[in-house]
Coordinates of C-alpha atoms and ligand atoms in Angstrom, one line a residue:
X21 CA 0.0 0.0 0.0
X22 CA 1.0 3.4 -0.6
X23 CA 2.0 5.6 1.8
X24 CA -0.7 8.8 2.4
X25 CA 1.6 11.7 3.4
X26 CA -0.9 13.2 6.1
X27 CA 0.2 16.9 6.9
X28 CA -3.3 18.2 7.3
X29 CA -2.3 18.5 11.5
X30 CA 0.8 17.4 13.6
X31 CA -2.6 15.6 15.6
X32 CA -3.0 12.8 13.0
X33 CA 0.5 11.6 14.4
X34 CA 0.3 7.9 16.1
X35 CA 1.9 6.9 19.3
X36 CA 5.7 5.3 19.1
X37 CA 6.1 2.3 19.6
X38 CA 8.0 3.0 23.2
X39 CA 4.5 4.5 23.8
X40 CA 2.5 1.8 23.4
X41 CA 5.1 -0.6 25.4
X42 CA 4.8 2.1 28.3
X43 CA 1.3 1.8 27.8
X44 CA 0.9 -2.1 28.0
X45 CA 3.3 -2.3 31.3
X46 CA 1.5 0.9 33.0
X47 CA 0.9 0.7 36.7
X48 CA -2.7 2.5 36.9
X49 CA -5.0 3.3 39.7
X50 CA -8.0 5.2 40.0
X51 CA -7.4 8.7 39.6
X52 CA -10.5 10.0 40.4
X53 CA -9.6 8.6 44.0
X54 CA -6.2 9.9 43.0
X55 CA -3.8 6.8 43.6
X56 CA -2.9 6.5 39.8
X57 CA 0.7 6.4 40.3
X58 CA 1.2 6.7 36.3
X59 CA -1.0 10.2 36.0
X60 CA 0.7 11.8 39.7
X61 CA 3.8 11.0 38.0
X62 CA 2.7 13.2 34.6
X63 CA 1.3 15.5 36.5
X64 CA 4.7 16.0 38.5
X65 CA 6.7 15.9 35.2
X66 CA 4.2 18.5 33.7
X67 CA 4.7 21.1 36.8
X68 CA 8.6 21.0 36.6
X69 CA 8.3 21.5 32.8
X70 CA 6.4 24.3 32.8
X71 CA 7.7 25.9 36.7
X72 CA 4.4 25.8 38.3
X73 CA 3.3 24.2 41.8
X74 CA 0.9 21.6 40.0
X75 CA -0.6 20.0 37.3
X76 CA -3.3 18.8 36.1
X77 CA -3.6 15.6 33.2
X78 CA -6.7 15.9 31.1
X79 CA -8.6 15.2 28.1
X80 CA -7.7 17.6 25.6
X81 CA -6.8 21.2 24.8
X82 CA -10.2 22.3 25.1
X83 CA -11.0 20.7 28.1
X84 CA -7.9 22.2 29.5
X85 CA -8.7 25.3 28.4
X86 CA -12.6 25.3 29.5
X87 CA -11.2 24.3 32.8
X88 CA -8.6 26.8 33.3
X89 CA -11.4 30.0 32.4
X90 CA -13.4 28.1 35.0
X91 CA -11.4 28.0 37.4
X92 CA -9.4 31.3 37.5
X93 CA -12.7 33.4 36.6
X94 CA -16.1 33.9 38.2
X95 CA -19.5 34.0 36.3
X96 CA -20.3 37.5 33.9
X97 CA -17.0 38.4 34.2
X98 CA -14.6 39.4 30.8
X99 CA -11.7 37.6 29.6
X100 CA -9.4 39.2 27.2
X101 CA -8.4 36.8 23.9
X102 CA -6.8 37.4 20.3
X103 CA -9.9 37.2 18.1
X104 CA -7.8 35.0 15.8
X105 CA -7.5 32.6 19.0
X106 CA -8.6 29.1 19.5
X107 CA -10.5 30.0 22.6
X108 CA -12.8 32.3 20.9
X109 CA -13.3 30.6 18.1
X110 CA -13.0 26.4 17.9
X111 CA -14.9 25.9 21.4
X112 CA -18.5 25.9 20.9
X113 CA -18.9 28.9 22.5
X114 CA -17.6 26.8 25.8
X115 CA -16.6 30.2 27.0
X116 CA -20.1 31.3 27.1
X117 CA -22.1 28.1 27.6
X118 CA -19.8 26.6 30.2
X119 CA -17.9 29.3 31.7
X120 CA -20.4 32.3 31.4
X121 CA -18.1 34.3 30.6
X122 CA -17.7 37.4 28.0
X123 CA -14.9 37.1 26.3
X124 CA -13.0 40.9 25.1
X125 CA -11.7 40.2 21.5
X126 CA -8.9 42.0 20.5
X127 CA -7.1 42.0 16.9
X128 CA -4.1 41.7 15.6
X129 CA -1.9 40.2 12.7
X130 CA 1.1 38.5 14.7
X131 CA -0.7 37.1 17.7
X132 CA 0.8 40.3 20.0
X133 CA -2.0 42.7 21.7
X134 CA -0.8 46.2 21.4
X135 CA -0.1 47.0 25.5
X136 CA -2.1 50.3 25.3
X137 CA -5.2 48.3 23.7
X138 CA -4.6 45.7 25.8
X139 CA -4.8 48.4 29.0
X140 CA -7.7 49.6 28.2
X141 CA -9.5 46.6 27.9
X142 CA -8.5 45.6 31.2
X143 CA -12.2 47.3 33.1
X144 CA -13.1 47.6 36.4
X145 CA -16.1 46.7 38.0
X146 CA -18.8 49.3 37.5
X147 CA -22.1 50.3 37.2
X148 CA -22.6 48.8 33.7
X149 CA -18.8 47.4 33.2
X150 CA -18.6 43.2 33.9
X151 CA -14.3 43.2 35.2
X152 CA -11.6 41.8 33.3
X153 CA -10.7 39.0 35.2
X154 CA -8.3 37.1 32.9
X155 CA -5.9 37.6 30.1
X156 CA -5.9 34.7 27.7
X157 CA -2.5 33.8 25.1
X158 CA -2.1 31.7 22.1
X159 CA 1.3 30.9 21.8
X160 CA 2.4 29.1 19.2
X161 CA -0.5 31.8 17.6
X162 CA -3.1 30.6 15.4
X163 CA -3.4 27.0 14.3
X164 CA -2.6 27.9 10.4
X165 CA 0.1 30.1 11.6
X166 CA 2.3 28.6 14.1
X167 CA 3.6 32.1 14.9
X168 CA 5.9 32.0 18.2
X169 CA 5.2 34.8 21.0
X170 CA 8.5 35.2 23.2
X171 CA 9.3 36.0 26.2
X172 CA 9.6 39.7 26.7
X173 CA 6.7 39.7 25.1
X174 CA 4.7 37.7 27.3
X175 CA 5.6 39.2 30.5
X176 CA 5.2 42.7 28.9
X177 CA 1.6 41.4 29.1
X178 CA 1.8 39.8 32.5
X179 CA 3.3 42.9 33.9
X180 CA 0.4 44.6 32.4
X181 CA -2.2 42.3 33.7
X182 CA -1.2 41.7 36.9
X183 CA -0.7 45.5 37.7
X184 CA -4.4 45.3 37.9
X185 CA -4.5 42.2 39.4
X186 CA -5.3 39.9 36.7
X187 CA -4.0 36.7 35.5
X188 CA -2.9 35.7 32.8
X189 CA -3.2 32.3 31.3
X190 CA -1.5 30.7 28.1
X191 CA -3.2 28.2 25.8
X192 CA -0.3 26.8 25.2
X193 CA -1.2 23.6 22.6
X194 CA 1.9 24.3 20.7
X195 CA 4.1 25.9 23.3
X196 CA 6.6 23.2 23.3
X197 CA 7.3 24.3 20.0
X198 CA 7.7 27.8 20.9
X199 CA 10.1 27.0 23.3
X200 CA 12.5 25.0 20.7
X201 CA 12.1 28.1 18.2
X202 CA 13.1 30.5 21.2
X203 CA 15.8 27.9 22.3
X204 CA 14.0 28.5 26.0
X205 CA 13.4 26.5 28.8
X206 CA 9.5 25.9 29.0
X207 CA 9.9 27.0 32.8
X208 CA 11.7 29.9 31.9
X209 CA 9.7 31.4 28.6
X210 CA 6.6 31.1 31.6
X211 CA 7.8 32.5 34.2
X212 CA 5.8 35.0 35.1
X213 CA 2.5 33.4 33.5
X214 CA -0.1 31.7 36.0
X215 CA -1.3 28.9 34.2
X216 CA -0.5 27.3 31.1
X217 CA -1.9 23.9 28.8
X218 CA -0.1 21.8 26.4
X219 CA -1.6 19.3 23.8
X220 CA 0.4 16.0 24.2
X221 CA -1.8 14.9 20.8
X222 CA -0.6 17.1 18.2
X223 CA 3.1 17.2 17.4
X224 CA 4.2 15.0 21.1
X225 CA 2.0 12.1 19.3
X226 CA 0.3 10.8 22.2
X227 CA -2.9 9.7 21.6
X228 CA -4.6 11.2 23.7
X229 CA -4.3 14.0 26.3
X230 CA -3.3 18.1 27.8
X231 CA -1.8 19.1 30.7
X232 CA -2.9 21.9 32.8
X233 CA -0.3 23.5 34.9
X234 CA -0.5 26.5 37.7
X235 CA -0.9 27.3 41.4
X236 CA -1.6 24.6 44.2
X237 CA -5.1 27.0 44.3
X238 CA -5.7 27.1 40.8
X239 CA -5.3 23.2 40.1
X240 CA -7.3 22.3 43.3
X241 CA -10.0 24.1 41.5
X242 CA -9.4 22.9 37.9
X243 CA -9.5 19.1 39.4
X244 CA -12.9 19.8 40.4
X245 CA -14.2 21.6 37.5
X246 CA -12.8 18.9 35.2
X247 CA -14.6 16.3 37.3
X248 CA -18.3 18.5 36.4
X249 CA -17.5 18.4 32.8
X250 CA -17.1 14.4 33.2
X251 CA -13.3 14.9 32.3
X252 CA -12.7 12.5 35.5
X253 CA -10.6 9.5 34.4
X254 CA -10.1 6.6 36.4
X255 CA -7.3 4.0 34.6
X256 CA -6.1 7.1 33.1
X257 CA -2.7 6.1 34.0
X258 CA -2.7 3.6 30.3
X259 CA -3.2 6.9 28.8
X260 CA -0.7 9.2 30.9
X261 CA 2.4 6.4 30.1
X262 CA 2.1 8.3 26.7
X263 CA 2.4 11.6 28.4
X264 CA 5.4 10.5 30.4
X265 CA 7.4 8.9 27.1
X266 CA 6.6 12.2 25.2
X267 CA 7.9 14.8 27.8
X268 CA 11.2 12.2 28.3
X269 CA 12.1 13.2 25.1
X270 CA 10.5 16.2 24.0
X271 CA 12.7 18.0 22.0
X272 CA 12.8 16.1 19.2
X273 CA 9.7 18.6 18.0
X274 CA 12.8 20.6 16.6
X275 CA 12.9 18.1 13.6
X276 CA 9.7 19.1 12.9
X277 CA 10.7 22.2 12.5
X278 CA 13.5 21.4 10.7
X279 CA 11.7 19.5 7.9
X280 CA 8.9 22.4 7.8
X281 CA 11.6 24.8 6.9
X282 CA 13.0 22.5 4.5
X283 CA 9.4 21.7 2.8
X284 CA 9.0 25.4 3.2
X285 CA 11.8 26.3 0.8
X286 CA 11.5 23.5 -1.5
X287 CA 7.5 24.6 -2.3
X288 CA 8.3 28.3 -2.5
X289 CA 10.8 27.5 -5.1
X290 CA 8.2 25.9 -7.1
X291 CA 6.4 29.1 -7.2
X292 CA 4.1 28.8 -4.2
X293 CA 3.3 31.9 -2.1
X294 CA 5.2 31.3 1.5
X295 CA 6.7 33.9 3.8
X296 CA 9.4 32.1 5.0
X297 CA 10.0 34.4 8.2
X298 CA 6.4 33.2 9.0
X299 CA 7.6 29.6 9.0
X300 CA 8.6 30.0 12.4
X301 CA 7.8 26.3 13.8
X302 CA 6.2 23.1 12.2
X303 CA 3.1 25.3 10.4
X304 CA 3.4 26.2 6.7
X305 CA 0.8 28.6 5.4
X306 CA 0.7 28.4 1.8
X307 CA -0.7 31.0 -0.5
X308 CA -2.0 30.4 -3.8
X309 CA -3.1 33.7 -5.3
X310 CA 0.4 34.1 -6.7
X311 CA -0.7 31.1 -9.2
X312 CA -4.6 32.2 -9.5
X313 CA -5.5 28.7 -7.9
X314 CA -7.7 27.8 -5.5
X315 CA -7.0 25.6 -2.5
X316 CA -9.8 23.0 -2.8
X317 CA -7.9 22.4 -6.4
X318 CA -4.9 22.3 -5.1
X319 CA -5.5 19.9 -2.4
X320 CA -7.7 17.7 -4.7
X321 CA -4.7 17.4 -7.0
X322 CA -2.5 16.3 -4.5
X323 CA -5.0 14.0 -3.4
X324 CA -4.6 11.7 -6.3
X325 CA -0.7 11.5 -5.0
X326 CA -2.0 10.2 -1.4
X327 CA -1.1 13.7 -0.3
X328 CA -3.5 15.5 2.3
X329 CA -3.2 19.1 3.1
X330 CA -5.6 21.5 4.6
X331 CA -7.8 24.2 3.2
X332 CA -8.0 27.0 5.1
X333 CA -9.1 30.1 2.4
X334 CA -10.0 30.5 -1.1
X335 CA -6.3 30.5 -1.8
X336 CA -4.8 29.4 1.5
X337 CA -3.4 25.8 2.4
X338 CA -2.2 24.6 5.5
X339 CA 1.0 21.8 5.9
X340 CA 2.2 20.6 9.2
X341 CA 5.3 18.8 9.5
X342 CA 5.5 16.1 12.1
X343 CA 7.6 12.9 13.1
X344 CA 5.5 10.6 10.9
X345 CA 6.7 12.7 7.4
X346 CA 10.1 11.5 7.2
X347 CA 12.9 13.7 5.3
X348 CA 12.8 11.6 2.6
X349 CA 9.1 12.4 1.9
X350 CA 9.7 16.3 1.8
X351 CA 11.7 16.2 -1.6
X352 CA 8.3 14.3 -2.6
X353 CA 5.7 16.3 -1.5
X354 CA 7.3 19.2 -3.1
X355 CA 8.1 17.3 -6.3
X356 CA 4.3 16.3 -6.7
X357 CA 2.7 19.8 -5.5
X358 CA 4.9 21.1 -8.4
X359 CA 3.9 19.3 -10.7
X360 CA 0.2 19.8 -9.6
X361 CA 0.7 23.9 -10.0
X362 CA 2.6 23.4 -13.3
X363 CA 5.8 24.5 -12.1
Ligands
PLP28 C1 -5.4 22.2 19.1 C2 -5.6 23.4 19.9 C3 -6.5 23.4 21.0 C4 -7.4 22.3 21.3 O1 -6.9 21.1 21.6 P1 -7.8 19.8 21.4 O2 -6.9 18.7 22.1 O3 -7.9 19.5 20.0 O4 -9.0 20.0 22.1 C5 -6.5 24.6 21.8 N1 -5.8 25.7 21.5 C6 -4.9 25.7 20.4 C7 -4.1 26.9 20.2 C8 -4.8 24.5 19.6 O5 -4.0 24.6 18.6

C-alpha cells in the first residue's frame, strides 16, 4: 500500500512504539480517587516542565482550556483573547455556555495585543462594566500560523495584567514548539504566566491528552471543574504512560521544525506563495493567489498523489510537519505539489 503523506495536522500523528510498550506495562489506579501512580507522575513531570506548583492531566486542549477559564474566573465576568485565537473561536462557544463568561476580542496580525489596547480593555467593575478578570494567550499563535510569542513579550503582558490584578493564562497547545524556536526553557519562557496547557496529541504524538499546569489554588480548582465536565478518568494512567514517554524526550519537536523549513523552501521555489519568516515552527501557510488557484484544487490534486493538506481560504493551504513525514518524503511532496501547479 502506498504511503498517504498526512500533513493536514501534527494531531494525526500515532503513538511510538515505546508509547504503546509504556502503555501495555502501566501501573494505573484510580485517579478519580487519586492513587494513579502513572498520572501523579505526569502531573509532576508537567509542573517542573512548565515551573508551576501543580498539574493537572486531562482530556484535551479544550478541556484544559474550558477548565482553566473556569477555574481562575467567576460567572459574567470578561476575559481578554486574540480574536484569531482558538478559545474564541473552535470551542463551541464553551466560553459562554460553560464558563459564562464574555470574552474581550482583541485583533491583531502576529498574535501580540498592542499594551495600550490591551490596557484599556482591562475594566473595572462598574455600574454597567462586567471586570476583566483574565488575560488569555495563544502561543504558538493561530493554528494555520504557528507564529511563536516570546518571552519579553509575554511578560510585557503579564506585567500589564497583573498591575491590575489579573492573571494571565496561556493556551499553550503548541508551546513546546515555541520554546525549541526560542531555544527557552519551557519554565523559563513562563515565568511570570499563572497557568498554562499543552496538547500532548498534536506534534508529542500521544494519543490522547493536555496538561494543565499552575498554582496549588488554581489546580485544586481545575480538578474539580474537570470532574463537572465528566473529564474524571479513572485508569487514566494507560493513557498518561504516553504523556510521560513524550515529555522524556520532547525536544525532538525541533525536527519538525526542521523538515517544515526544508518543505517550506523547496514549495516556495516551485512558485508557491510562503513567507518564510512566518515559517517560524512546524506550520506552513501556503498562498496560492500568486498562481490564481484555489485551494480546494490544489488539495484535490494532491490527493490523487496520497497527499493530504488543509484548506484554510479561497487561496490558503495549510501543511504541518510532524515525526511521521520523514525527510525523505519532503523532496516528494514538493516534487508532486509542483507538478500539480505546473511549475
Ligand atoms: C489544538 C488546539 C487546542 C485544542 O486542543 P484539542 O486537544 O484539539 O481539544 C486549543 N488551542 C490551540 C491553540 C490549539 O492549537
Amino acid at each position: 500500500m502506498k504511503k498517504v503523506l498526512d500533513l493536514r495536522s501534527d494531531t494525526v500523528t500515532h503513538p511510538t512504539d515505546a508509547m504503546r510498550d509504556a502503555m501495555r506495562n502501566a501501573e494505573v489506579g484510580d485517579d478519580v480517587i487519586g492513587d494513579d501512580y502513572t498520572v501523579k507522575k505526569l502531573e509532576q513531570m508537567g509542573a517542573k516542565l512548565f515551573g508551576k506548583e501543580d498539574c493537572l492531566f486531562t482530556v484535551s486542549g479544550t478541556m484544559s482550556n474550558q477548565v482553566a477559564v473556569l477555574s481562575m474566573t467567576g460567572k459574567a465576568e470578561q476575559i481578554v483573547v486574540h480574536d484569531n485565537s482558538h478559545m474564541y473561536n473552535l470551542e463551541r462557544a464553551g466560553l459562554a455556555q460553560i464558563c459564562g463568561v464574555q470574552p474581550r476580542p482583541i485583533s491583531t496580525e502576529n498574535g501580540k495585543y498592542d499594551l495600550d489596547e490591551l490596557e484599556a480593555n482591562i475594566l473595572f467593575d462598574a455600574m454597567q462594566v462586567a471586570p476583566t478578570s483574565l488575560v488569555c494567550l495563544e502561543n504558538t499563535f493561530d493554528l494555520n500560523k504557528g507564529i511563536v510569542l516570546d518571552k519579553d513579550y509575554i511578560d510585557d503582558v503579564c506585567r500589564i495584567a497583573h498591575a491590575h490584578n489579573v492573571p494571565v493564562y496561556m493556551d499553550g497547545a503548541r508551546i513546546l514548539n515555541a520554546a525549541i524556536a526560542l531555544n527557552i526553557e519551557p519554565d523559563k519562557l513562563l515565568e511570570n504566566v499563572d497557568a498554562v496547557s499543552l496538547c500532548l496529541s498534536k506534534g508529542l504524538a500521544c494519543p490522547i491528552g493536555s496538561l494543565l499546569a499552575g498554582s496549588k489554588e488554581m489546580i485544586f480548582k481545575a480538578r474539580r471543574m474537570r470532574q463537572m465536565l465528566g473529564g474524571g478518568w479513572r485508569q487514566a494512567g494507560i493513557i498518561a504512560a504516553a504523556g510521560i514517554v513524550a515529555l522524556e524526550n520532547w525536544k525532538v519537536l525541533e525536527e519538525d521544525h526542521k523538515k517544515a523549513k526544508l518543505l517550506a523552501k523547496q514549495l516556495k521555489n516551485k512558485g508557491l506563495g510562503i513567507d518564510m519568516e512566518q515559517v517560524q515552527t512546524n506550520i506552513i501557510n501556503i498562498d496560492l493567489s500568486p498562481i490564481k488557484m484555489t485551494a480546494t484544487d490544489f488539495c484535490q490534486a494532491l490527493n490523487e498523489y496520497g497527499i493530504l493538506a488543509k484548506v484554510i481560504g479561497n487561496h490558503h493551504v495549510r501543511m504541518i510537519c510532524h515525526k511521521d513525514i520523514e525527510y525523505d518524503d519532503i523532496e516528494n511532496v514538493a516534487e508532486i505539489a509542483g507538478k500539480v501547479v505546473g511549475a
